[in-house]
Amino acid sequence: MLLQILLQAAEQSGAGLAVFGAAIGAGLAAIGAGLGIGKIGGSAVEGIARQPEAAGAIQTAMLIIAALIEAVALFAAVICLLISFKL
């Protein structure tokens, strides 16, 4: 039933599938960023628990990597928005 609704919406306008694809891309970027930051956070906590003396270095590296992941996710979301508004 959901597939039929999506196909009907795509038939009404030729740009429907492109906007649908952009929405899926933005969602996947957000999910990927969430999974990546969750993995980094878990690994950092585990590393700090194993070596408390290295906590500062681990936290610094974790923050830098998390910022890079967020930047990639933001870039993907902006590209998806540009695709959806272009049509």
PDB file of C-alpha atoms in Angstrom:
ATOM      1  CA  MET A   1       0.000   0.000   0.000  1.00  0.00           C
ATOM      2  CA  LEU A   2       2.804   2.424   0.837  1.00  0.00           C
ATOM      3  CA  LEU A   3       4.565   1.540  -2.405  1.00  0.00           C
ATOM      4  CA  GLN A   4       1.414   2.314  -4.379  1.00  0.00           C
ATOM      5  CA  ILE A   5       1.107   5.720  -2.730  1.00  0.00           C
ATOM      6  CA  LEU A   6       4.742   6.498  -3.497  1.00  0.00           C
ATOM      7  CA  LEU A   7       4.370   5.405  -7.108  1.00  0.00           C
ATOM      8  CA  GLN A   8       1.251   7.531  -7.538  1.00  0.00           C
ATOM      9  CA  ALA A   9       3.070  10.547  -6.140  1.00  0.00           C
ATOM     10  CA  ALA A  10       5.964   9.919  -8.518  1.00  0.00           C
ATOM     11  CA  GLU A  11       3.614   9.714 -11.512  1.00  0.00           C
ATOM     12  CA  GLN A  12       2.060  13.081 -10.745  1.00  0.00           C
ATOM     13  CA  SER A  13       5.346  14.905 -11.109  1.00  0.00           C
ATOM     14  CA  GLY A  14       8.531  13.798 -12.811  1.00  0.00           C
ATOM     15  CA  ALA A  15      10.593  15.301 -10.011  1.00  0.00           C
ATOM     16  CA  GLY A  16       8.897  13.150  -7.368  1.00  0.00           C
ATOM     17  CA  LEU A  17      11.467  10.379  -7.479  1.00  0.00           C
ATOM     18  CA  ALA A  18      14.366  12.814  -7.277  1.00  0.00           C
ATOM     19  CA  VAL A  19      12.916  14.453  -4.181  1.00  0.00           C
ATOM     20  CA  PHE A  20      12.180  11.031  -2.711  1.00  0.00           C
ATOM     21  CA  GLY A  21      15.777   9.998  -3.392  1.00  0.00           C
ATOM     22  CA  ALA A  22      17.071  13.185  -1.784  1.00  0.00           C
ATOM     23  CA  ALA A  23      14.976  12.485   1.315  1.00  0.00           C
ATOM     24  CA  ILE A  24      16.303   8.939   1.533  1.00  0.00           C
ATOM     25  CA  GLY A  25      19.861  10.244   1.117  1.00  0.00           C
ATOM     26  CA  ALA A  26      19.437  12.776   3.923  1.00  0.00           C
ATOM     27  CA  GLY A  27      17.996  10.082   6.175  1.00  0.00           C
ATOM     28  CA  LEU A  28      20.840   7.687   5.456  1.00  0.00           C
ATOM     29  CA  ALA A  29      23.386  10.433   6.132  1.00  0.00           C
ATOM     30  CA  ALA A  30      21.790  11.145   9.505  1.00  0.00           C
ATOM     31  CA  ILE A  31      21.656   7.443  10.401  1.00  0.00           C
ATOM     32  CA  GLY A  32      25.277   6.959   9.353  1.00  0.00           C
ATOM     33  CA  ALA A  33      26.422   9.923  11.418  1.00  0.00           C
ATOM     34  CA  GLY A  34      24.528   8.652  14.452  1.00  0.00           C
ATOM     35  CA  LEU A  35      26.045   5.207  14.134  1.00  0.00           C
ATOM     36  CA  GLY A  36      29.530   6.623  13.626  1.00  0.00           C
ATOM     37  CA  ILE A  37      29.401   8.918  16.624  1.00  0.00           C
ATOM     38  CA  GLY A  38      27.906   6.159  18.754  1.00  0.00           C
ATOM     39  CA  LYS A  39      30.764   3.853  17.802  1.00  0.00           C
ATOM     40  CA  ILE A  40      33.332   6.549  18.549  1.00  0.00           C
ATOM     41  CA  GLY A  41      31.774   7.344  21.918  1.00  0.00           C
ATOM     42  CA  GLY A  42      31.645   3.693  22.949  1.00  0.00           C
ATOM     43  CA  SER A  43      35.221   3.087  21.885  1.00  0.00           C
ATOM     44  CA  ALA A  44      36.432   6.212  23.672  1.00  0.00           C
ATOM     45  CA  VAL A  45      34.737   5.222  26.921  1.00  0.00           C
ATOM     46  CA  GLU A  46      36.202   1.738  26.636  1.00  0.00           C
ATOM     47  CA  GLY A  47      39.668   3.152  25.946  1.00  0.00           C
ATOM     48  CA  ILE A  48      39.471   5.548  28.880  1.00  0.00           C
ATOM     49  CA  ALA A  49      38.335   2.703  31.134  1.00  0.00           C
ATOM     50  CA  ARG A  50      41.335   0.626  30.095  1.00  0.00           C
ATOM     51  CA  GLN A  51      43.894   3.455  30.286  1.00  0.00           C
ATOM     52  CA  PRO A  52      42.685   6.330  32.473  1.00  0.00           C
ATOM     53  CA  GLU A  53      46.016   8.119  32.123  1.00  0.00           C
ATOM     54  CA  ALA A  54      45.386   8.576  28.374  1.00  0.00           C
ATOM     55  CA  ALA A  55      41.960  10.149  28.860  1.00  0.00           C
ATOM     56  CA  GLY A  56      42.988  13.578  27.564  1.00  0.00           C
ATOM     57  CA  ALA A  57      44.445  12.277  24.325  1.00  0.00           C
ATOM     58  CA  ILE A  58      41.496   9.942  23.754  1.00  0.00           C
ATOM     59  CA  GLN A  59      38.964  12.722  24.334  1.00  0.00           C
ATOM     60  CA  THR A  60      40.788  15.066  21.982  1.00  0.00           C
ATOM     61  CA  ALA A  61      40.928  12.494  19.209  1.00  0.00           C
ATOM     62  CA  MET A  62      37.286  11.563  19.814  1.00  0.00           C
ATOM     63  CA  LEU A  63      36.124  15.179  19.503  1.00  0.00           C
ATOM     64  CA  ILE A  64      38.084  15.750  16.299  1.00  0.00           C
ATOM     65  CA  ILE A  65      36.743  12.593  14.673  1.00  0.00           C
ATOM     66  CA  ALA A  66      33.183  13.351  15.805  1.00  0.00           C
ATOM     67  CA  ALA A  67      33.453  16.835  14.280  1.00  0.00           C
ATOM     68  CA  LEU A  68      34.632  15.364  10.990  1.00  0.00           C
ATOM     69  CA  ILE A  69      31.740  12.897  10.954  1.00  0.00           C
ATOM     70  CA  GLU A  70      29.255  15.685  11.651  1.00  0.00           C
ATOM     71  CA  ALA A  71      30.776  17.764   8.857  1.00  0.00           C
ATOM     72  CA  VAL A  72      30.341  14.930   6.365  1.00  0.00           C
ATOM     73  CA  ALA A  73      26.757  14.374   7.515  1.00  0.00           C
ATOM     74  CA  LEU A  74      25.983  18.083   7.207  1.00  0.00           C
ATOM     75  CA  PHE A  75      27.524  18.152   3.735  1.00  0.00           C
ATOM     76  CA  ALA A  76      25.370  15.198   2.678  1.00  0.00           C
ATOM     77  CA  ALA A  77      22.228  16.812   4.067  1.00  0.00           C
ATOM     78  CA  VAL A  78      22.978  20.078   2.249  1.00  0.00           C
ATOM     79  CA  ILE A  79      23.525  18.236  -1.029  1.00  0.00           C
ATOM     80  CA  CYS A  80      20.214  16.400  -0.554  1.00  0.00           C
ATOM     81  CA  LEU A  81      18.443  19.701   0.137  1.00  0.00           C
ATOM     82  CA  LEU A  82      19.988  21.242  -2.970  1.00  0.00           C
ATOM     83  CA  ILE A  83      18.747  18.313  -5.031  1.00  0.00           C
ATOM     84  CA  SER A  84      15.243  18.557  -3.632  1.00  0.00           C
ATOM     85  CA  PHE A  85      14.981  22.353  -4.093  1.00  0.00           C
ATOM     86  CA  LYS A  86      16.552  22.325  -7.548  1.00  0.00           C
ATOM     87  CA  LEU A  87      13.586  20.422  -8.966  1.00  0.00           C
TER      88      LEU A  87
END
